[in-house]
Structures are given as structure tokens and as C-alpha cells.
Coordinates of C-alpha atoms in Angstrom, one line a residue:
M10 CA 21.1 15.4 26.3
A11 CA 20.1 15.5 22.9
S12 CA 18.8 12.2 20.7
Y13 CA 19.4 11.9 17.0
P14 CA 17.6 8.9 14.2
F15 CA 20.7 7.7 14.1
I16 CA 20.3 4.9 16.8
F17 CA 17.2 3.6 15.9
V18 CA 17.9 3.9 11.8
V19 CA 20.8 1.3 12.3
L20 CA 18.5 -0.7 15.0
A21 CA 16.3 -1.2 12.6
I22 CA 18.6 -2.3 9.5
I23 CA 20.0 -4.1 11.6
A24 CA 16.9 -6.6 12.3
Y25 CA 15.8 -6.4 9.1
G26 CA 18.6 -7.8 7.3
I27 CA 18.8 -10.8 10.3
A28 CA 14.8 -11.1 8.8
F29 CA 16.2 -11.3 5.3
R30 CA 19.6 -13.7 6.1
V31 CA 19.0 -15.5 9.3
Y32 CA 15.6 -16.1 9.8
G33 CA 14.4 -16.3 6.3
K34 CA 16.9 -18.3 4.9
W35 CA 15.6 -20.7 8.0
Y36 CA 11.8 -20.6 7.3
D37 CA 13.0 -21.4 3.5
R38 CA 14.2 -24.3 4.0
T39 CA 12.0 -25.0 7.2
V40 CA 8.9 -24.6 5.5
W41 CA 8.5 -23.6 1.2
K42 CA 12.2 -25.1 -0.3
P43 CA 12.0 -23.7 -3.6
D44 CA 13.3 -25.3 -6.4
P45 CA 14.6 -24.1 -8.9
K46 CA 14.8 -26.7 -11.5
R47 CA 10.4 -26.5 -11.1
T48 CA 8.9 -25.0 -14.4
T49 CA 6.9 -22.1 -13.0
P50 CA 3.3 -20.7 -14.2
A51 CA 5.6 -17.9 -16.3
H52 CA 7.1 -21.3 -18.8
M53 CA 3.9 -22.5 -18.2
Y54 CA 1.3 -20.3 -19.7
M55 CA 3.4 -17.7 -21.2
D56 CA 1.4 -15.3 -23.3
G57 CA 3.1 -12.0 -22.9
V58 CA 0.2 -10.3 -21.6
E59 CA -0.2 -11.5 -18.2
Y60 CA 2.4 -14.6 -18.3
F61 CA 5.8 -14.2 -18.7
P62 CA 9.2 -14.7 -17.1
V63 CA 11.3 -11.6 -16.0
S64 CA 14.7 -11.1 -14.4
K65 CA 14.9 -11.4 -10.8
Y66 CA 16.3 -7.6 -10.7
V67 CA 13.6 -6.5 -13.3
L68 CA 10.7 -8.6 -11.2
W69 CA 12.6 -7.1 -7.7
G70 CA 12.0 -3.7 -8.6
Y71 CA 8.5 -4.0 -9.7
Q72 CA 7.2 -5.7 -7.1
F73 CA 8.9 -3.0 -4.5
K74 CA 6.7 -0.2 -6.1
S75 CA 3.5 -1.8 -6.9
I76 CA 3.6 -2.3 -3.0
A77 CA 5.2 0.7 -2.2
A78 CA 2.3 3.2 -1.8
L79 CA 1.1 6.2 1.0
G80 CA 0.1 3.7 3.1
P81 CA 4.3 3.8 5.1
I82 CA 4.4 7.1 4.4
L83 CA 1.5 8.9 6.1
G84 CA 0.4 6.3 8.0
P85 CA 3.0 7.0 10.6
F86 CA 1.9 10.5 10.6
V87 CA -1.3 8.7 12.9
A88 CA 0.8 6.4 14.4
L89 CA 2.6 9.5 15.6
S90 CA -0.4 10.8 18.1
F91 CA 0.2 7.9 20.5
G92 CA 4.5 8.8 19.6
W93 CA 7.1 7.8 18.3
L94 CA 7.9 5.1 19.9
P95 CA 5.3 2.7 19.7
A96 CA 5.2 3.1 15.4
L97 CA 8.9 2.2 15.8
I98 CA 8.1 -1.0 17.6
W99 CA 5.4 -2.0 15.4
I100 CA 7.0 -1.3 11.8
I101 CA 10.2 -3.0 13.1
L102 CA 8.9 -6.3 14.7
G103 CA 5.2 -6.6 12.5
N104 CA 8.1 -6.6 9.1
F105 CA 10.3 -9.5 11.1
F106 CA 7.2 -11.8 12.2
I107 CA 4.7 -11.1 10.0
G108 CA 4.7 -8.2 6.6
W109 CA 7.6 -10.5 4.5
L110 CA 6.1 -14.4 5.2
Q111 CA 3.0 -12.6 3.8
D112 CA 4.5 -11.1 0.7
Y113 CA 6.7 -14.4 0.1
G114 CA 3.7 -16.6 1.2
A115 CA 1.5 -14.9 -1.4
I116 CA 3.7 -15.0 -4.3
M117 CA 4.6 -18.8 -3.4
V118 CA 1.2 -20.2 -2.9
S119 CA 0.2 -18.9 -6.7
V120 CA 2.7 -20.2 -7.9
R121 CA 2.4 -23.7 -6.3
N122 CA -1.5 -23.7 -7.7
E123 CA -0.3 -23.0 -11.7
G124 CA -0.3 -18.6 -11.3
R125 CA -4.0 -18.9 -9.7
S126 CA -4.4 -15.6 -7.8
F127 CA -6.3 -15.6 -4.7
G128 CA -9.9 -15.8 -5.8
P129 CA -9.8 -19.6 -7.1
I130 CA -7.4 -20.2 -4.3
S131 CA -9.7 -19.3 -1.5
Y132 CA -12.6 -21.8 -4.2
E133 CA -10.4 -24.1 -3.8
L134 CA -9.6 -24.0 0.2
T135 CA -12.6 -22.5 1.4
G136 CA -15.3 -23.8 -1.1
P137 CA -17.3 -21.5 -3.0
K138 CA -19.2 -19.5 0.1
G139 CA -15.4 -18.7 1.0
R140 CA -14.9 -17.2 -2.4
N141 CA -17.8 -15.6 -3.0
T142 CA -17.5 -13.9 0.3
L143 CA -13.3 -12.9 -0.6
L144 CA -14.5 -11.4 -3.8
G145 CA -17.0 -9.2 -1.4
F146 CA -15.1 -7.6 0.9
L147 CA -12.1 -7.1 -1.9
L148 CA -15.1 -4.6 -4.1
F149 CA -15.3 -2.6 -0.8
Y150 CA -12.0 -2.5 0.0
M151 CA -10.9 -1.2 -3.4
I152 CA -13.7 1.6 -3.3
I153 CA -11.9 2.7 0.0
I154 CA -8.5 2.8 -1.9
S155 CA -9.3 4.7 -4.9
A156 CA -11.4 7.2 -3.9
V157 CA -8.5 7.8 -0.8
F158 CA -5.3 8.1 -3.9
I159 CA -7.1 9.9 -6.6
Y160 CA -7.9 12.6 -4.2
L161 CA -4.5 12.5 -3.1
I162 CA -3.1 12.6 -6.3
A163 CA -4.9 15.2 -7.3
T164 CA -4.2 17.6 -4.7
F165 CA -0.7 16.6 -5.1
W166 CA -0.7 18.2 -8.3
N167 CA -2.4 21.0 -6.9
I168 CA -0.1 21.9 -4.5
F169 CA 3.1 21.2 -5.9
P170 CA 2.9 23.3 -8.8
T171 CA 6.1 21.3 -10.7
T172 CA 4.7 17.9 -10.0
F173 CA 2.6 17.1 -12.5
V174 CA 4.6 17.6 -16.0
A175 CA 7.5 16.0 -14.3
T176 CA 5.0 12.9 -13.6
L177 CA 3.7 12.8 -17.2
G178 CA 7.9 12.3 -18.2
I179 CA 8.6 9.8 -16.0
F180 CA 5.3 7.4 -16.7
A181 CA 6.7 8.5 -20.7
T182 CA 9.9 7.3 -19.4
G183 CA 8.8 4.2 -18.7
I184 CA 6.0 3.3 -21.5
L185 CA 9.5 4.2 -23.6
A186 CA 11.3 1.5 -21.8
G187 CA 8.8 -1.3 -21.9
R188 CA 8.9 -1.4 -25.9
L189 CA 13.0 -1.0 -25.7
L190 CA 13.2 -4.3 -23.5
Y191 CA 10.1 -6.0 -24.3
K192 CA 10.2 -4.9 -28.0
Y193 CA 13.4 -4.5 -29.3
R194 CA 15.3 -6.7 -26.9
I195 CA 17.3 -4.0 -25.6
N196 CA 19.7 -4.9 -22.3
V197 CA 18.5 -3.7 -19.5
V198 CA 21.5 -2.3 -18.1
R199 CA 21.0 0.1 -21.3
V200 CA 17.4 0.5 -20.8
T201 CA 18.0 1.6 -16.9
I202 CA 21.0 4.5 -17.9
L203 CA 18.8 6.1 -20.7
A204 CA 15.8 6.0 -18.3
L205 CA 17.6 7.6 -15.5
A206 CA 18.4 10.0 -17.6
L207 CA 15.2 11.2 -18.5
I208 CA 13.9 10.9 -15.3
V209 CA 16.2 13.4 -14.1
V210 CA 15.2 15.3 -17.7
S211 CA 11.8 15.3 -16.2
I212 CA 11.9 16.8 -12.7
F213 CA 14.2 19.7 -14.5
L214 CA 11.2 20.2 -16.8
G215 CA 8.5 19.9 -14.1
R216 CA 10.6 22.8 -12.8
L217 CA 10.4 24.7 -16.1
L218 CA 7.1 24.3 -16.6
P219 CA 5.1 24.8 -13.5
I220 CA 1.2 24.6 -14.1
P221 CA -0.4 26.8 -10.6
S222 CA -2.5 25.6 -8.2
N223 CA -6.0 26.8 -7.7
F224 CA -5.8 27.3 -11.7
L225 CA -9.6 26.4 -11.8
G226 CA -10.6 27.3 -8.5
S227 CA -13.3 25.4 -6.5
W228 CA -13.3 23.0 -9.8
T229 CA -9.3 22.7 -9.3
I230 CA -9.1 19.6 -7.3
A231 CA -12.3 17.7 -9.2
F232 CA -9.8 18.5 -12.3
W233 CA -6.9 16.8 -11.8
A234 CA -8.8 13.6 -10.7
V235 CA -10.2 13.4 -13.8
V236 CA -6.9 13.5 -15.3
V237 CA -6.0 11.1 -13.0
C238 CA -9.0 8.9 -13.4
G239 CA -7.9 9.0 -17.4
I240 CA -4.1 7.8 -17.0
L241 CA -5.4 4.6 -14.4
F242 CA -8.5 3.5 -17.2
A243 CA -5.1 3.4 -19.7
G244 CA -3.8 1.5 -17.2
S245 CA -6.1 -0.9 -16.5
I246 CA -7.2 -1.9 -20.0
L247 CA -3.5 -1.8 -21.1
P248 CA -1.0 -5.3 -21.5
M249 CA 0.9 -5.6 -18.5
P250 CA 4.8 -5.1 -20.4
V251 CA 2.7 -1.9 -22.6
F252 CA 2.3 0.2 -19.2
I253 CA 2.1 -0.6 -15.6
Q254 CA 5.1 -3.2 -15.8
P255 CA 7.9 -1.3 -17.5
V256 CA 6.3 2.4 -15.2
N257 CA 6.1 0.5 -12.5
Y258 CA 10.0 -0.8 -13.2
V259 CA 11.3 2.2 -13.8
S260 CA 9.4 4.4 -11.1
F261 CA 11.5 2.6 -8.5
F262 CA 14.6 4.1 -9.0
P263 CA 13.3 7.9 -7.8
T264 CA 11.3 6.8 -5.0
Y265 CA 13.8 4.3 -4.1
L266 CA 16.7 6.8 -3.7
A267 CA 14.2 8.9 -1.6
I268 CA 14.4 6.4 0.6
I269 CA 18.4 6.2 0.5
L270 CA 18.7 9.6 0.3
I271 CA 15.9 10.1 3.7
L272 CA 17.6 7.3 6.0
I273 CA 21.5 8.7 5.0
G274 CA 20.0 11.8 6.7
A275 CA 18.9 10.0 9.3
L276 CA 22.4 8.1 9.8
L277 CA 24.4 11.7 9.5
S278 CA 22.4 13.5 12.3
P279 CA 25.0 14.0 15.1
I280 CA 27.0 15.5 12.1
T281 CA 23.7 17.5 11.0
N282 CA 22.9 18.6 14.5
I283 CA 19.1 17.2 13.9
S284 CA 17.7 15.9 16.9
L285 CA 14.5 13.9 17.8
V286 CA 11.9 17.2 18.9
Q287 CA 8.6 14.5 19.0
A288 CA 7.5 12.9 22.2
A289 CA 8.5 8.5 22.3
F290 CA 5.8 8.0 24.5
K291 CA 2.2 9.9 24.5
G292 CA -0.2 6.8 26.4
F293 CA -2.5 4.3 25.1
Y294 CA -5.6 7.1 25.2
P295 CA -4.2 9.8 23.8
D296 CA -6.7 11.4 21.9
P297 CA -10.2 10.2 21.3
N298 CA -10.7 11.8 17.5
V299 CA -7.7 8.8 17.1
G300 CA -8.6 5.8 19.2
P301 CA -6.6 3.6 21.5
L302 CA -3.6 2.5 21.0
W303 CA -4.5 -0.8 20.3
P304 CA -6.4 -1.5 17.7
I305 CA -6.1 2.0 16.0
L306 CA -2.2 1.8 16.2
F307 CA -2.0 -1.7 13.9
V308 CA -4.1 0.2 11.4
A309 CA -3.4 3.4 10.8
I310 CA 0.3 2.0 9.7
A311 CA -1.7 0.5 7.3
C312 CA 1.9 -0.4 5.1
G313 CA 5.2 -0.6 6.0
A314 CA 4.6 -3.1 9.1
I315 CA 1.9 -5.7 6.8
S316 CA -0.1 -4.6 4.4
G317 CA -2.7 -7.0 2.8
W318 CA -2.9 -5.2 -0.6
H319 CA 0.6 -6.8 -1.4
S320 CA -0.7 -10.4 -1.1
L321 CA -3.3 -9.0 -3.9
V322 CA 0.2 -7.8 -6.0
G323 CA 1.8 -11.3 -4.7
S324 CA -1.2 -13.6 -6.3
S325 CA -2.1 -11.7 -9.3
T326 CA 0.6 -10.5 -11.8
T327 CA 4.3 -10.7 -9.6
S328 CA 3.5 -15.1 -9.4
K329 CA 2.9 -15.2 -12.8
Q330 CA 6.2 -13.4 -14.3
L331 CA 8.5 -15.4 -11.5
D332 CA 11.3 -17.3 -13.3
I333 CA 12.4 -19.2 -11.1
E334 CA 11.2 -20.3 -7.7
T335 CA 14.2 -19.3 -6.1
D336 CA 13.5 -15.7 -6.9
A337 CA 10.4 -15.7 -4.9
H338 CA 12.1 -14.7 -1.6
P339 CA 14.3 -12.1 -3.1
V340 CA 11.4 -10.3 -4.6
G341 CA 8.4 -10.9 -2.0
A342 CA 10.9 -10.8 1.3
G343 CA 12.9 -8.0 -0.1
S344 CA 10.2 -5.9 -1.6
M345 CA 8.2 -6.1 1.8
L346 CA 11.4 -5.3 4.2
S347 CA 12.5 -2.6 1.3
E348 CA 9.2 -1.0 1.7
G349 CA 9.6 -1.6 6.2
L350 CA 12.4 1.0 5.1
L351 CA 10.0 3.7 4.0
A352 CA 7.9 3.4 6.7
L353 CA 11.0 4.3 8.9
A354 CA 12.3 7.0 6.7
S355 CA 8.8 8.7 7.0
V356 CA 9.0 8.1 11.0
A357 CA 12.4 9.7 10.6
C358 CA 10.6 12.8 8.5
Y359 CA 8.5 13.6 10.9
M360 CA 10.3 13.0 14.6
V361 CA 12.2 16.0 13.6
L362 CA 10.3 18.3 13.1
T363 CA 8.8 20.4 15.8
N364 CA 5.1 21.9 16.1
D365 CA 5.6 25.1 14.9
E366 CA 7.5 23.5 11.4
M367 CA 4.7 21.0 11.2
K368 CA 2.5 23.9 11.1
V369 CA 4.8 26.2 8.5
A370 CA 4.5 22.6 6.4
A371 CA 0.7 22.5 6.6
A372 CA 0.1 25.9 5.5
A373 CA 2.6 25.3 3.0
A374 CA 0.8 22.2 1.8
G375 CA -2.7 24.1 2.1
G376 CA -3.8 23.3 5.0
V377 CA -2.7 19.6 4.5
R378 CA -0.6 18.6 7.5
N379 CA 0.9 15.2 7.3
I380 CA 1.4 15.6 3.4
G381 CA 3.5 19.2 4.0
S382 CA 5.4 17.5 7.3
W383 CA 6.6 14.7 5.0
V384 CA 7.8 17.0 2.5
Y385 CA 9.4 19.2 5.7
G386 CA 11.4 16.8 6.8
A387 CA 13.0 15.3 4.2
V388 CA 13.9 18.3 3.2
K389 CA 15.4 19.5 6.7
L390 CA 16.9 16.2 6.4
T391 CA 18.6 15.9 3.4
S392 CA 19.5 19.3 2.7
A393 CA 21.6 19.3 5.5
Y394 CA 24.4 17.6 4.2
F395 CA 23.5 18.8 0.6
G396 CA 24.8 21.7 1.8
G397 CA 21.4 23.6 2.7
G398 CA 20.6 26.6 0.0
E399 CA 17.4 28.2 -1.0
A400 CA 17.9 25.8 -5.1
V401 CA 18.5 22.9 -2.7
R402 CA 15.7 23.3 -0.9
N403 CA 13.3 24.0 -3.9
F404 CA 14.6 20.9 -6.1
L405 CA 14.5 19.0 -3.4
T406 CA 10.9 20.1 -2.5
T407 CA 9.8 19.5 -6.5
Y408 CA 11.8 16.2 -6.3
F409 CA 9.7 14.8 -2.7
G410 CA 6.8 16.1 -4.2
V411 CA 7.2 14.1 -7.7
V412 CA 8.0 10.8 -5.4
L413 CA 4.8 10.8 -3.4
V414 CA 3.0 11.7 -6.8
I415 CA 4.7 8.2 -8.2
Y416 CA 4.2 6.1 -5.0
A417 CA 0.2 6.7 -5.2
L418 CA -0.2 6.4 -8.9
T419 CA 1.6 3.3 -9.7
V420 CA 0.3 1.8 -7.1
Q421 CA -3.2 3.0 -8.1
A422 CA -3.1 2.1 -11.9
L423 CA -2.7 -1.6 -10.2
V424 CA -5.9 -1.3 -7.7
T425 CA -7.9 -0.6 -10.6
R426 CA -7.0 -3.4 -12.5
F427 CA -7.2 -5.6 -10.2
W428 CA -10.9 -4.5 -9.9
R429 CA -11.7 -4.7 -13.3
L430 CA -10.8 -8.4 -13.2
I431 CA -12.1 -8.9 -9.7
S432 CA -15.6 -7.9 -11.8
A433 CA -14.9 -10.5 -14.7
E434 CA -14.7 -13.4 -11.4
V435 CA -17.7 -11.9 -9.2
F436 CA -20.3 -10.2 -12.7
G437 CA -19.2 -12.8 -15.4
Q438 CA -21.1 -11.7 -18.5
N439 CA -22.7 -9.0 -17.3
I440 CA -21.4 -5.9 -18.6
L441 CA -20.2 -4.9 -14.8
G442 CA -18.0 -7.4 -15.6
Q443 CA -17.0 -6.0 -19.2
K444 CA -13.2 -4.7 -19.4
Y445 CA -14.4 -1.4 -20.4
P446 CA -18.0 -0.9 -18.2
A447 CA -16.1 -2.6 -15.4
T448 CA -12.7 0.0 -15.3
F449 CA -15.4 3.1 -15.5
V450 CA -17.7 2.1 -12.9
G451 CA -14.4 1.5 -10.7
L452 CA -13.6 4.8 -11.4
L453 CA -16.4 6.9 -11.2
I454 CA -17.7 5.6 -7.4
P455 CA -14.2 6.5 -6.1
W456 CA -13.5 10.3 -8.4
I457 CA -17.4 10.8 -6.4
F458 CA -15.9 9.9 -2.8
A459 CA -12.7 12.0 -4.0
I460 CA -14.4 15.3 -4.3
T461 CA -16.6 16.0 -2.1
G462 CA -14.0 15.3 0.1
S463 CA -15.2 12.2 1.9
W464 CA -11.5 10.7 1.8
I465 CA -10.6 12.5 4.5
N466 CA -12.0 10.0 6.5
L467 CA -12.0 7.0 5.6
W468 CA -7.5 6.5 6.0
L469 CA -8.4 4.2 9.3
Y470 CA -11.3 2.7 7.1
F471 CA -8.7 1.5 4.8
G472 CA -6.5 1.1 7.0
G473 CA -8.4 -1.4 9.3
A474 CA -9.6 -3.1 5.9
N475 CA -6.1 -3.7 4.5
Q476 CA -5.2 -5.2 7.2
L477 CA -7.8 -7.5 7.6
L478 CA -7.3 -8.2 4.1
A479 CA -3.4 -8.8 5.5
G480 CA -4.6 -11.5 7.8
L481 CA -7.6 -13.4 5.4
A482 CA -4.2 -13.6 3.2
I483 CA -2.2 -15.2 5.7
M484 CA -4.9 -17.5 6.9
L485 CA -5.3 -18.6 3.4
I486 CA -1.2 -19.0 3.3
T487 CA -1.5 -21.4 6.7
I488 CA -3.9 -23.2 5.2
H489 CA -2.2 -24.0 2.2
L490 CA 1.0 -25.2 4.2
A491 CA -1.6 -27.5 6.7
R492 CA -3.2 -29.1 3.5
V493 CA 0.4 -29.8 2.3
K494 CA 1.6 -31.3 5.5
S495 CA 4.3 -28.4 5.8
P496 CA 4.5 -26.6 9.2
S497 CA 1.9 -23.8 9.4
I498 CA 2.1 -22.4 13.1
Y499 CA 5.0 -19.9 12.0
T500 CA 2.0 -17.9 9.8
L501 CA -1.0 -19.2 11.7
I502 CA -0.3 -16.9 15.3
P503 CA 0.2 -13.9 12.9
A504 CA -2.6 -14.3 11.4
T505 CA -4.8 -15.0 14.6
F506 CA -3.3 -11.5 15.8
M507 CA -4.0 -9.5 12.4
I508 CA -7.4 -10.8 12.2
V509 CA -8.6 -10.3 15.8
T510 CA -7.2 -7.1 15.8
T511 CA -8.4 -5.7 12.4
L512 CA -12.3 -6.7 13.6
A513 CA -11.9 -5.3 16.9
A514 CA -10.3 -1.7 15.0
L515 CA -12.6 -1.9 12.1
L516 CA -15.8 -2.0 15.1
W517 CA -14.2 1.1 16.6
E518 CA -14.4 2.5 13.4
I519 CA -18.1 1.8 12.8
Y520 CA -18.3 4.0 16.4
D521 CA -16.2 6.3 15.6
F522 CA -18.3 7.5 12.0
T523 CA -22.0 6.7 13.9
R524 CA -21.0 9.5 16.6
A525 CA -19.4 11.8 14.9
V526 CA -22.6 11.8 12.2
L527 CA -24.5 12.1 15.1
G528 CA -22.7 15.4 16.5
Y529 CA -23.2 17.1 13.3
L530 CA -26.6 16.2 13.1
G531 CA -26.9 18.3 16.5
I532 CA -27.3 15.5 19.6
E533 CA -25.4 17.5 22.6
E534 CA -23.8 14.4 23.8
F535 CA -21.5 14.1 20.3
A536 CA -21.4 17.0 19.4
K537 CA -17.8 18.0 19.9
F538 CA -17.2 14.9 17.8
G539 CA -18.7 16.6 14.8
L540 CA -14.6 17.8 13.9
K541 CA -14.9 14.6 12.0
V542 CA -17.3 15.2 9.5
A543 CA -16.5 18.6 8.9
G544 CA -12.8 17.9 8.1
P545 CA -10.6 20.6 6.8
L546 CA -13.6 21.1 3.6
A547 CA -15.9 22.0 5.9
K548 CA -14.6 25.5 5.1
P549 CA -14.4 25.8 1.2
S550 CA -14.1 28.9 -0.9
P551 CA -17.3 31.5 -1.2
D552 CA -17.9 29.8 -4.9
A553 CA -17.5 26.0 -3.4
P554 CA -19.0 23.8 -6.1
Y555 CA -20.7 21.8 -3.8
P556 CA -22.5 22.1 0.1
Y557 CA -19.4 19.7 1.4
P558 CA -20.6 19.6 4.8
T559 CA -24.2 18.3 3.8
I560 CA -22.5 15.7 1.5
S561 CA -20.0 14.8 3.8
V562 CA -22.2 14.0 6.3
L563 CA -24.3 11.5 4.2
L564 CA -21.4 9.9 3.0
N565 CA -20.6 9.3 6.2
S566 CA -23.7 7.7 7.0
V567 CA -23.3 5.8 4.2
F568 CA -20.1 4.3 5.6
I569 CA -21.5 3.5 8.6
L570 CA -23.2 0.8 6.4
V571 CA -19.5 0.7 4.2
G572 CA -18.2 -0.5 7.8
V573 CA -20.7 -2.8 9.2
M574 CA -20.5 -4.7 5.2
L575 CA -16.7 -4.7 6.1
F576 CA -16.9 -6.2 9.5
L577 CA -19.3 -9.4 9.0
L578 CA -18.0 -10.2 5.3
G579 CA -14.5 -10.2 7.5
L580 CA -16.0 -12.2 10.4
R581 CA -17.0 -14.4 7.6
M582 CA -14.0 -15.2 5.4
A583 CA -12.6 -15.3 8.9
Y584 CA -14.6 -18.7 9.7
Y585 CA -14.4 -20.7 6.2
T586 CA -10.7 -19.9 6.6
Y587 CA -10.7 -21.4 10.3
K588 CA -12.5 -24.2 10.1
A589 CA -11.2 -25.0 7.0
Y590 CA -7.8 -24.6 8.8
F591 CA -8.0 -27.5 10.8
R592 CA -10.0 -29.9 8.6
F593 CA -6.8 -30.4 6.3
K594 CA -4.7 -30.0 10.0
A595 CA -7.1 -32.9 10.7
E596 CA -6.4 -35.5 7.6
P597 CA -4.2 -37.4 8.1
T598 CA -0.7 -37.3 5.9
P599 CA 0.3 -39.7 3.4
A600 CA 2.6 -41.8 4.8
M601 CA -0.7 -42.4 7.8
A602 CA -3.0 -43.3 5.3
R603 CA -0.7 -45.5 3.6
E604 CA -0.5 -47.1 7.5
S605 CA -4.4 -47.1 7.7
A606 CA -5.3 -48.9 4.4

């Protein structure tokens, strides 16, 4: 008897509805107790650059597009190594009990601390050592995420020739929308309708003006990576209302529509007869090159269930644009649960593909199996109810290809901007802390990692660092709650689980990199793991501009040290956060203090 994606999609939507409407409302009343009359930082410090109040509907679109990237899209493909069932359970339960609590809590902690980001908050809660440790961890984390995303965006433009012009059109639409909204004060509904029309025009322009794949030979990826860095540089230095904020708001529509279309395809699967063909469970240790289910599954899906990146977005930008406190729950929790739907849609795309179809998809995407499979699966689910046909499939392929680019590029623009802001905190008046040099350095280092192909070995590192940041962020939220004597057990347990799991994952990844390098160097015992170092770019064309295998093995050696640094910084930060938590927990309540006096 055939099984269809229909059932698990319905179960997940019901679970997320309960998380938002029942558990979320109860938690809100019990823990945070938001007050709509309390002045938010957006009104306190309004400057039109970082601090400015925004409609909750616009802010929800901005928040979703700022947190949702490639983690919930490509991560489930890695998790598929264990079967789709463990991935599905983690996406549902992780988001239900951990994910949205972190996103909502990060916004509220910042709002209740005058709009401060996690750097100053960690200083206040854990002291200067805790703050410095966190900032050091963040710099390593951002280099990794930037290398991964810059390479992937460059690759998308190369393997999907119709996506570059469409991407430029959508970004230009976002900048125009920002001018109409904030300079000319035109109604948001009218601006949104105009933006939607221009997005459709952009996609058609992309199909009319394709740029051939590999038009610069082996230098094509490097060239596209430079173009990516140019866009990211602008996003880092321009005011938020000019570039990132309206672009992310406009980008919300095509990216969210993609989720809806895929989920509709999954719900209609009993009618379109698209069934599950991947195995539900493959074992706890099915592949030595991936690792054991615990802890690897929980870092492979780097977003969709929970993500540390979200805490940076919530505390560094969203909290500064919040109009009233009661907007924080629909904006923070609503966006995170929506990202869970994206992860759910991605699992659906993969589980309906046979292994032969994945090979075809990988060949069409230049050998990049997970990227090709996501687009192939999305087209398979959606074209079935759009009537099929080559023209429909071609349009949908362009559309889902553009969606991949937008998911990555909009979030990476924020990563680069945060790199600049954190560099200013770390280096102060030093040249590395200044606006333009900091941005340049924050793009140059990841660009080098990206074009040498070393990013391919960094995905799980990125996942481990990202999820460890999530655990630390929840601990900072927990410390704040302990300080103000609100219930903290609902965040303390998830924080402990995430910290223990991700530190274990980092240890595994350090071991994995070490044995891969030893194998590549010819040590027989580890030779079978040498493929991890070689990777897909190990067989470049004869005119390749760089000796990939040699450079890759050198950089992988460096990544061993990067992994050790991430582990030690994470362990040190965990120590400071638990120390601060028990200190605040032991302090008497105001009533107890009055009685003792």
C-alpha cells in the first residue's frame, strides 16, 4: 500500500497550530507578560537607520526572510541519511519545544534591555569574559556561514542560467519599495501590489535573458562569488530602510509562496499519486561519512527546528523595529513556525524522489546532488497539479531556482552586516573595526574559502556552530528570566539539551576532519575517509586555476583548528552562562529581600 506526504504534512500543521495558539499563548501569559503600553526601543531611540517602528505585518515578513535561508532546505537532505522519519520528528518537536521559544525570547530580551544586542546583554549577564568569549565565537561562526553561502549563491547562478537577472530584478524591486514606503510614505498595500507585479516581471526577464553556465570556464564560480560580495558589501554599509529591510520584505512573497505551493502538492499527493519512495528509517549509524544519529541529526538540520542565527536577527535588528511588545509573539514565534513549514516542505521534496531521480537531478545541477534534488522534487510535486507540460516545468524550475538564491542572499546580507557590527565591538577604533575595512575583510576571507571549494566540507561545521549558538542564546534568555524572577525551566531544559548535543557534534566533526586529512595524506588506516577531503571539486577541468586537492587539504587542516576553537569557546561560554544562571537563581526575590531587611 502506497504512503503519501499528505499525512505527515497534516500532522505537522496541526502541531504547529497548537504550538502557536495553545502552548504559545499560555507561555506568553505565564512567562513574558507583554505590555502593549510599554515603550519599545523603536520609539525610545528612533533614528531612521537602526531604530524605527514597523507594522507587525511588514516586520513579520522581514523577520521570516531574515531567518529563513538554506539550512531548512539543504539540511534535511543530509538528515535523510538516517531516513526521513527522524528528520520529520526533529523538525516538529524541536520547533514545538525549542525553536520558537528562542526566537520570541531573543526579541523580548533585547526589547526589555533597551534594544541591546547579545554582545552588551552577555556583558551585563555574564561579565566581560563571557562577552568576549561570545564575540570571539561569533566571528568564527560568521566566517563559516559566509563561506558556505557565498559559494552556494555563486553556484546557483551558474547552474540555473535564468536566475541571475531575475535576482537583480527582485532586489531592485525591494529598493524601490523601500523608497516608496519610507521616503514618499505611500500606503503599504499599494506598494506591495506593485512589488508583486515587478517580481513576476523579473522572473520572466530572467527567462528571456539567461546567462550561459560556465561562460568563464573554471573562473565562473570565482566571478559570480565576486558579484555576490559586491551586493553584500552594499547591504552591509547602507542604512537598513534603504536596502536590507525592504529587500527582505519584498523577498518574503516569492519565498513564502514556494512553501505554500510545495505543501499544496504534498496535500494533493493522494490525488496526483505521488508517493513516498525513500526509506523511513535507515539506522542509528548508517554511514561512517555522516556520523551517528545523535548528535549529527540535530546539527545537520541547522534551521527549521531551531537556529542560533535567529537569535542574532531578533536581538540585533527586529527588536529595534518592534512597534509594541505584543507584536513580538506573532513576529518571532510566527516566523519560526513558518520556517518549520519550509523544512517540512523540503523533506517532502526529497522523500518523493527515487535514487535514480536524484542522480538525474544532480546531473542537471552540475553534480550538486542536494540542490538539484530540492528543485527537482519541488517541480515534481507542483507541476503535477499545474497540468505538467514542458513549459510549466521550465517556468517552475526557474522559479524554484530563484527562490534558492533569494533565501541565501537575503540572509547573507545580514550576516555580513552583523560581521561589521561585531568587528566594531571587538576591535573598537582599530582599522579592523571601521565600517569599510571590516566589511572588506568579512568578505575576503570567506571568498577565499568559497572559491577553493573548501566550503563543501564545512556544512556540518556550520550546523554545529549554529546550533551551539542557539543553545547559548537560550541560556542568555534563561539567565534574564532568572534575574527578573520569571519561570525559567521551560528554556533551561532545551538550552541544556542543545549545548550538550552541539558540543558533542563539534567533537565528532573535529575527529572527522582529522581522520580525513590523515587519510588524504596516505595513512592507510584513514585512507577510506580521504574522499571527504577530495569532495566534488577534486576533479577540476584541465585548465582549473588552482590545485584544488592540495589547497583543500591545507584548508581542512586549518578547519581542525577552527573546530577546536569553536569547541573551546563554546565550552567556556557555557560555563559562564550556567555560573550566571545559578547566581541569579540564588538571589532573593524582592519580597524575600524586604522580609530579611
